[in-house]
Amino acid sequence: MSGLFITFEGGDGSGKSTQIATLAARLQSLGADVRTFREPGGVTPDDAGERIRTILLDPAHMGLDVRAELLLYEASRAQLTAQHYRPALAEGAVVLCDRYADSSVAYQGYGRDVLPVDEVRELNRIATGGLVPDLTLLLDIEAADGLATASATGPDRLELAGLEFHERVRAGYLAIAAAEPERVRLVPRGSVDEVAAAIWTHVEPLLARAGLDAR
Ligand code: TYD
């Protein structure tokens, strides 16, 4: 058994965490061994990935160089992939990730608009050893709408990057989805229930691969 690797992508404030929790519960009710993660980050507060997350989100680091930023995201991703994603998938688990490699392409590539996108892709490949998701759900949201939601809890360093940056991020995501329509499924905005239903139509056909029966 080789598990199922599903990643969630989208702009800030696109509602990924609610949808991940809903999907995790639904899969668990079918008997799946579901493991959820979020990037950047780790699993326990002491994990290096959580320290990296603190550095990346801290508005004190507005001057962080684009390459330094990219490599920190990749460092977090490399550790999670080696320590958690690959072992979990080898055990046949369903791995749900709140962001993965496409985030670096969208944010550090298209968003920052400094590094060639192919360089970002190459670093993703190095960091993950080439682990590609079975399915990526792109929760689409207009940049301004997403920022309005996300900022309600106090903006982090990325949310402070400005509307034009976030518009490039969104355009980047749409380009990724257009280039890889088999892997990346675009989920339009809607109510929480509508989005959950759309997500399920993309997940259901993959269940057999993880040894699950949709019923
Ligand atoms: P987080 O609070 O987890 O945002 P969200 O709830 O929108 O996922 O913060 C993560 C931020 O880091 C978010 O603004 C997206 C950004 N990011 C990148 O720029 N590159 C990456 O590779 C990843 C994983 C995240």
Coordinates of C-alpha atoms and ligand atoms in Angstrom, one line a residue, residues 9-14 16-17 38-40 53 56-57 69-70 73-74 76-77 98-108 112 124 150 156-159 165-166 169 173, ligand 1:
E9 CA -3.1 25.4 -1.9
G10 CA -4.5 28.8 -2.2
G11 CA -4.0 32.4 -1.2
D12 CA -4.0 33.7 2.3
G13 CA -7.5 33.5 3.7
S14 CA -8.8 30.9 1.3
K16 CA -7.9 25.8 3.7
S17 CA -7.8 24.8 7.4
R38 CA 1.0 22.5 7.6
E39 CA 3.9 24.3 6.0
P40 CA 6.0 25.9 7.0
R53 CA 8.0 29.2 10.7
L56 CA 9.4 33.4 8.2
L57 CA 6.2 34.9 9.5
E69 CA 13.2 33.1 2.2
L70 CA 12.9 30.4 -0.4
Y73 CA 10.6 27.3 3.2
E74 CA 12.5 24.5 1.5
S76 CA 11.0 23.2 6.5
R77 CA 9.6 21.1 3.6
D98 CA -1.9 22.7 4.3
R99 CA 0.6 24.0 1.6
Y100 CA 3.5 22.2 -0.1
A101 CA 5.8 22.8 -3.0
D102 CA 3.3 24.8 -5.2
S103 CA 3.3 27.4 -2.5
S104 CA 7.0 28.2 -3.1
V105 CA 6.3 28.3 -6.9
A106 CA 3.4 30.7 -6.4
Y107 CA 4.8 32.9 -3.6
Q108 CA 8.6 32.9 -4.0
R112 CA 8.3 37.8 -5.5
N124 CA 11.4 21.9 -4.6
A150 CA -6.5 36.7 6.8
D156 CA 2.1 38.3 9.3
R157 CA 5.1 39.1 7.2
L158 CA 3.6 37.6 4.0
E159 CA 0.3 39.2 4.4
F165 CA 2.3 40.6 -4.6
H166 CA -0.8 38.6 -3.7
V169 CA 0.5 34.8 -6.3
Y173 CA -1.6 29.4 -8.8
Ligands
TYD1 P1 0.0 30.6 7.3 O1 -0.4 31.4 8.5 O2 0.2 29.2 7.5 O3 -0.9 31.1 6.1 P2 -2.1 30.3 5.5 O4 -3.1 30.1 6.6 O5 -2.6 31.3 4.4 O6 -1.6 29.0 4.9 O7 1.4 31.3 6.8 C1 2.1 30.8 5.8 C2 2.5 31.9 4.9 O8 3.7 31.5 4.2 C3 1.5 32.2 3.8 O9 1.4 33.6 3.6 C4 2.1 31.5 2.6 C5 3.5 31.6 2.8 N1 4.3 30.5 2.1 C6 5.2 30.9 1.1 O10 5.4 32.1 0.8 N2 6.0 29.9 0.6 C7 5.8 28.6 0.9 O11 6.5 27.7 0.4 C8 4.9 28.2 1.9 C9 4.7 26.8 2.4 C10 4.1 29.3 2.5

